[in-house]
XYZ file of C-alpha atoms in Angstrom:
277
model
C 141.442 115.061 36.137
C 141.976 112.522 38.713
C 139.809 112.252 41.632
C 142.325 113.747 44.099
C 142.455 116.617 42.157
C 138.528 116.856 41.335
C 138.262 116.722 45.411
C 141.117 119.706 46.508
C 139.216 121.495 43.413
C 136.324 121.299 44.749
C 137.429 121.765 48.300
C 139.407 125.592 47.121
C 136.044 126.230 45.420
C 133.926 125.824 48.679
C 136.350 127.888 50.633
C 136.002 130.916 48.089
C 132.667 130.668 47.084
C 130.755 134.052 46.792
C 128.181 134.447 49.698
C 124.673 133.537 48.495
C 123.088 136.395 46.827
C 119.070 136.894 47.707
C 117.508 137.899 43.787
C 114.766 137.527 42.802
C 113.607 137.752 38.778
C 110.189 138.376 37.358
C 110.227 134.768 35.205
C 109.189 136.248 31.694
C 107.201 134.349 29.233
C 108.987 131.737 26.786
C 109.141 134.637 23.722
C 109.904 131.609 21.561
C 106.643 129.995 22.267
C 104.448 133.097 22.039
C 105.616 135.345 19.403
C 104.492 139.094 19.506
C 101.995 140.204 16.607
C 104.054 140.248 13.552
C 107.048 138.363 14.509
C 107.321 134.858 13.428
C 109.669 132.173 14.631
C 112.696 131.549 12.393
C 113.605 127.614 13.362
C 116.437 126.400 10.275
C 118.143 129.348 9.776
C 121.568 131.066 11.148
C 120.811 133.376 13.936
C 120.800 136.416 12.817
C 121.380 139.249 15.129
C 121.729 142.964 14.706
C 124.900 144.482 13.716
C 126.258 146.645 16.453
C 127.981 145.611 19.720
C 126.310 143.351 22.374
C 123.613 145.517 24.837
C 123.093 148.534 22.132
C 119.714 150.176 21.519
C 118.387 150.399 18.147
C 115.759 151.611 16.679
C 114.373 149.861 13.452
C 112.368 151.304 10.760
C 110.964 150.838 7.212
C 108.931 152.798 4.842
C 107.406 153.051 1.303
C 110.435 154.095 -0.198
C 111.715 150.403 0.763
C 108.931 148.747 -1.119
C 110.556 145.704 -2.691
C 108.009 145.028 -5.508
C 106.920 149.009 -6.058
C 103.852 150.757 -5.038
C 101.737 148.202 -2.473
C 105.273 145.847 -1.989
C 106.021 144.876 1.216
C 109.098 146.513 3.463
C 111.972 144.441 3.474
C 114.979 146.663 4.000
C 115.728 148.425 7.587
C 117.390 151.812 8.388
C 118.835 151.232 12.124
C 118.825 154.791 14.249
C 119.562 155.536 17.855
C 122.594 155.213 19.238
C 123.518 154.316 15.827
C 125.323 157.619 14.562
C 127.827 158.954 12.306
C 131.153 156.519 14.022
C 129.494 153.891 15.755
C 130.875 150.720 15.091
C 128.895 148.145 12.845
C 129.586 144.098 13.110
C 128.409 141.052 11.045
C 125.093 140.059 11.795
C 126.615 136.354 11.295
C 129.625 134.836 10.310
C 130.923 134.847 6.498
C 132.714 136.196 3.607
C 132.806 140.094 3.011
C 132.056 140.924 -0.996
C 132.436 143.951 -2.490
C 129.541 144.368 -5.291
C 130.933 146.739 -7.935
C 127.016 147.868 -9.023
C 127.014 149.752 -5.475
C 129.019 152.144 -4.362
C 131.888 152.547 -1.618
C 129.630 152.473 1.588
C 128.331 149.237 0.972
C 129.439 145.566 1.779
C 128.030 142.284 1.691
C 128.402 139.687 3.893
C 128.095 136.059 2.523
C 127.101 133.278 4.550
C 126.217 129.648 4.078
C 123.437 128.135 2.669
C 122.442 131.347 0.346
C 122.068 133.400 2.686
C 123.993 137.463 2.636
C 123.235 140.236 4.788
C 124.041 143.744 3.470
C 125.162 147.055 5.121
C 125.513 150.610 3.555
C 126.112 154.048 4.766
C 129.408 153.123 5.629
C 133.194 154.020 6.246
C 135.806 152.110 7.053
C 134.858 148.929 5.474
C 136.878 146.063 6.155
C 138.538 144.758 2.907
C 137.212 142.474 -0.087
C 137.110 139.260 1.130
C 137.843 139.078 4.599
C 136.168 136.384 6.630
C 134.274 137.497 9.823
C 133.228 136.220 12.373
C 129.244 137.280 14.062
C 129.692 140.543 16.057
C 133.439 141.459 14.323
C 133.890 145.468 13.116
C 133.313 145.502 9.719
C 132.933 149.532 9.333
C 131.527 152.515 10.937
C 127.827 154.058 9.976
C 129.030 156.960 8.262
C 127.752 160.933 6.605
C 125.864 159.181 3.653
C 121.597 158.597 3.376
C 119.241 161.278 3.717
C 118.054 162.386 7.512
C 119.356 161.401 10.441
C 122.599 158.893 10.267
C 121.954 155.306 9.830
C 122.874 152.177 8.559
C 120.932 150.806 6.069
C 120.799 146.820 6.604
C 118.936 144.015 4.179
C 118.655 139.954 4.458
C 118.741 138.226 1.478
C 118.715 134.243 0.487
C 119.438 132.638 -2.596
C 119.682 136.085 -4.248
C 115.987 137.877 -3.173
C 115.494 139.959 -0.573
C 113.450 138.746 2.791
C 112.274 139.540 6.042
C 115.028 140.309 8.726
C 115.867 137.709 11.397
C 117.406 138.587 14.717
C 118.152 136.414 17.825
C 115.514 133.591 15.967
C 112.881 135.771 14.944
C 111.788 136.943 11.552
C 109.879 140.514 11.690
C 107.529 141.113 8.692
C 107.127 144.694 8.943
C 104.781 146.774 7.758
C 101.281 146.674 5.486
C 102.132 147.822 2.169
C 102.731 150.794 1.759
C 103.077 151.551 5.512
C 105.685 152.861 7.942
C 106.990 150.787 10.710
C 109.369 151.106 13.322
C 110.613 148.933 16.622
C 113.004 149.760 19.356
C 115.227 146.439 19.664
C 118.396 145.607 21.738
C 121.220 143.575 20.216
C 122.311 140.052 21.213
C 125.113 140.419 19.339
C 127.125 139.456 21.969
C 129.971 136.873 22.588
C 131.162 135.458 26.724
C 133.730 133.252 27.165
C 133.018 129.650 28.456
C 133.713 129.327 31.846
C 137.296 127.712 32.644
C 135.502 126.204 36.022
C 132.468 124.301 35.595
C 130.397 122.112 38.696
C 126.978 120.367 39.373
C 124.330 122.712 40.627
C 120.457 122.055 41.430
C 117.271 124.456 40.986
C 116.133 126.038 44.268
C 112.917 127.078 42.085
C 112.080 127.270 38.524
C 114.369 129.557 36.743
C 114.135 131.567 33.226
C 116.721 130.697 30.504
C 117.872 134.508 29.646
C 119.824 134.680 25.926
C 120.757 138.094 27.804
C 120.300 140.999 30.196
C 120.230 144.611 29.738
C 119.503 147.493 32.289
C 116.022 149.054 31.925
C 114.225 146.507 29.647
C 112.723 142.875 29.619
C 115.174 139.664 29.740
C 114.631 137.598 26.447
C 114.106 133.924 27.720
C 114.908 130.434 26.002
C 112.160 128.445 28.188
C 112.465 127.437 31.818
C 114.102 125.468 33.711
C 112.207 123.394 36.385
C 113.130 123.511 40.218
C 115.357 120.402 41.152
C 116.283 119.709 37.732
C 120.517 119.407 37.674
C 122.660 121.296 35.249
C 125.660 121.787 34.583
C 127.319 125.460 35.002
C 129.981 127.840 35.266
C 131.312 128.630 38.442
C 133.181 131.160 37.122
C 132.865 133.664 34.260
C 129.676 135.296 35.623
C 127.255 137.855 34.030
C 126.911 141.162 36.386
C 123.986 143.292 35.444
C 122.192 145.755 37.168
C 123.377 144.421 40.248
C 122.458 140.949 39.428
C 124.731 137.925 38.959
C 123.784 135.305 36.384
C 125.861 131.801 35.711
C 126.409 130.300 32.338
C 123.717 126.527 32.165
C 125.927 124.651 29.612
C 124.132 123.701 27.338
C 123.072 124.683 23.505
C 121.180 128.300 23.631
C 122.298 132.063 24.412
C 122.182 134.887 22.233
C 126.060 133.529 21.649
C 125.250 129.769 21.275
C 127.366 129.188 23.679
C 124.515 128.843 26.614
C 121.800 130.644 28.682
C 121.990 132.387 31.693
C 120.421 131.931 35.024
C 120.067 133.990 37.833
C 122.729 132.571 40.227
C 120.372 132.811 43.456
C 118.091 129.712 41.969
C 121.398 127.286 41.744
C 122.452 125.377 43.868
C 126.193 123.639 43.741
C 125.954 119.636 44.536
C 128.216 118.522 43.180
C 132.317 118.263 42.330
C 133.986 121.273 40.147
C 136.516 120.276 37.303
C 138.580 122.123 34.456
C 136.114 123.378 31.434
């Protein structure tokens, strides 16, 4: 873009820009940095994330019966409850190539991805056909009528052909003692934004929290912080609206989409020219 048009760009951008908005955010701790007790931090791997849509509440659990080495194993496989119900729509956890596995029956699918790694779903209807490639967070069935108790999908990691400990959004959770029931209520980051088409120049009023996400009615998962009067570069358009807050898109590596964080809009300020994405 030449600088004529960088300058009326910028110039249509300052006559339309959105009044300032007065937020304020509760700056969580770095998650990455301090893990919760039994969570560890999952650094070379694809990020995982749980299969249902972007923003839904899950419920994970494990059990005895999902003892991978018999009596005093440790739980490895997950059953995924509420909203998750007979119907809901279930996603790739990551991107690969479906498999069929005829040991199993028709409810079940595998997803292979690179490096040895395969995620596997079952309960299911609607299965997308054998060999389909997928991208993370595209319909690949519905949790269906099968499994005892409540409906569920049942979900398992595996790499290089044994069964591990589920990762999601960069962290590995090692359930259970042996023998022991677990459960966790989790949120999916399964979620995919558009890049901006508009990007400018902005400074940080104050520090600000790196957010992979935002949901209403529970903690923002932050990437680190970044520090006030450090410059970025952002989206001017394209913005997150949540629970009446408005978040811009930092462009760089990071987000629960990999495609960047999110920062509260009220800690940037633009100094800088716009141009085209």
């Amino acid at each position: 873009m030449d600088r004529k048009k960088a300058k009326r760009l910028t110039g249509l951008l300052a006559a339309t820009a959105l009044p300032a908005v007065a937020l304020t955010l509760e700056t969580a701790p770095a998650l990455a940095a301090v893990p919760e007790p039994g969570v560890s931090i999952a650094a070379s791997t694809p990020k995982f994330q749980l299969p249902f849509a972007c923003g839904t509440k899950v419920r994970i659990s494990t059990g005895p019966t999902h003892d991978d080495n018999g009596p005093g194993g440790r739980q490895k496989a997950l059953d995924m409850y509420d909203p998750p119900k007979a119907g809901t729509t279930v996603v790739a956890a990551y991107g690969g190539t479906v498999k069929y596995d005829s040991d199993q029956s028709t409810n079940t699918i595998w997803v292979k991805h690179r490096d040895g790694w395969a995620s596997m779903y079952s309960h299911m209807s609607g299965r997308v056909k054998n060999g389909t490639k997928v991208k993370r967070g595209q319909k690949i069935g519905k949790v269906d009528n099968e499994g005892t108790g409540a409906k569920h999908l049942h979900y398992e990691l595996h790499h290089k052909g044994k069964i591990v400990h589920p990762r999601f959004n960069g962290r590995t959770y090692k359930l259970s003692a042996p023998g022991q029931p677990w459960s966790k209520n989790l949120v999916s980051h399964n979620c995919s934004k558009a890049k901006p088409t508009i990007k400018c120049r902005y400074s940080l009023r104050t520090d600000a929290a790196k957010h992979s996400w935002k949901w209403t009615g529970k903690k923002n998962e932050t990437e680190g912080t970044l520090k006030r009067g450090k410059t970025v570069t952002a989206g001017y358009n394209g913005e997150l609206r949540a629970n009446g807050d408005i978040y811009k898109r930092v462009l760089v590596s990071g987000g629960a989409d990999n495609r960047g964080p999110w920062v509260i809009a009220s800690k940037l300020k633009r100094i800088g020219q716009c141009w085209d994405a």
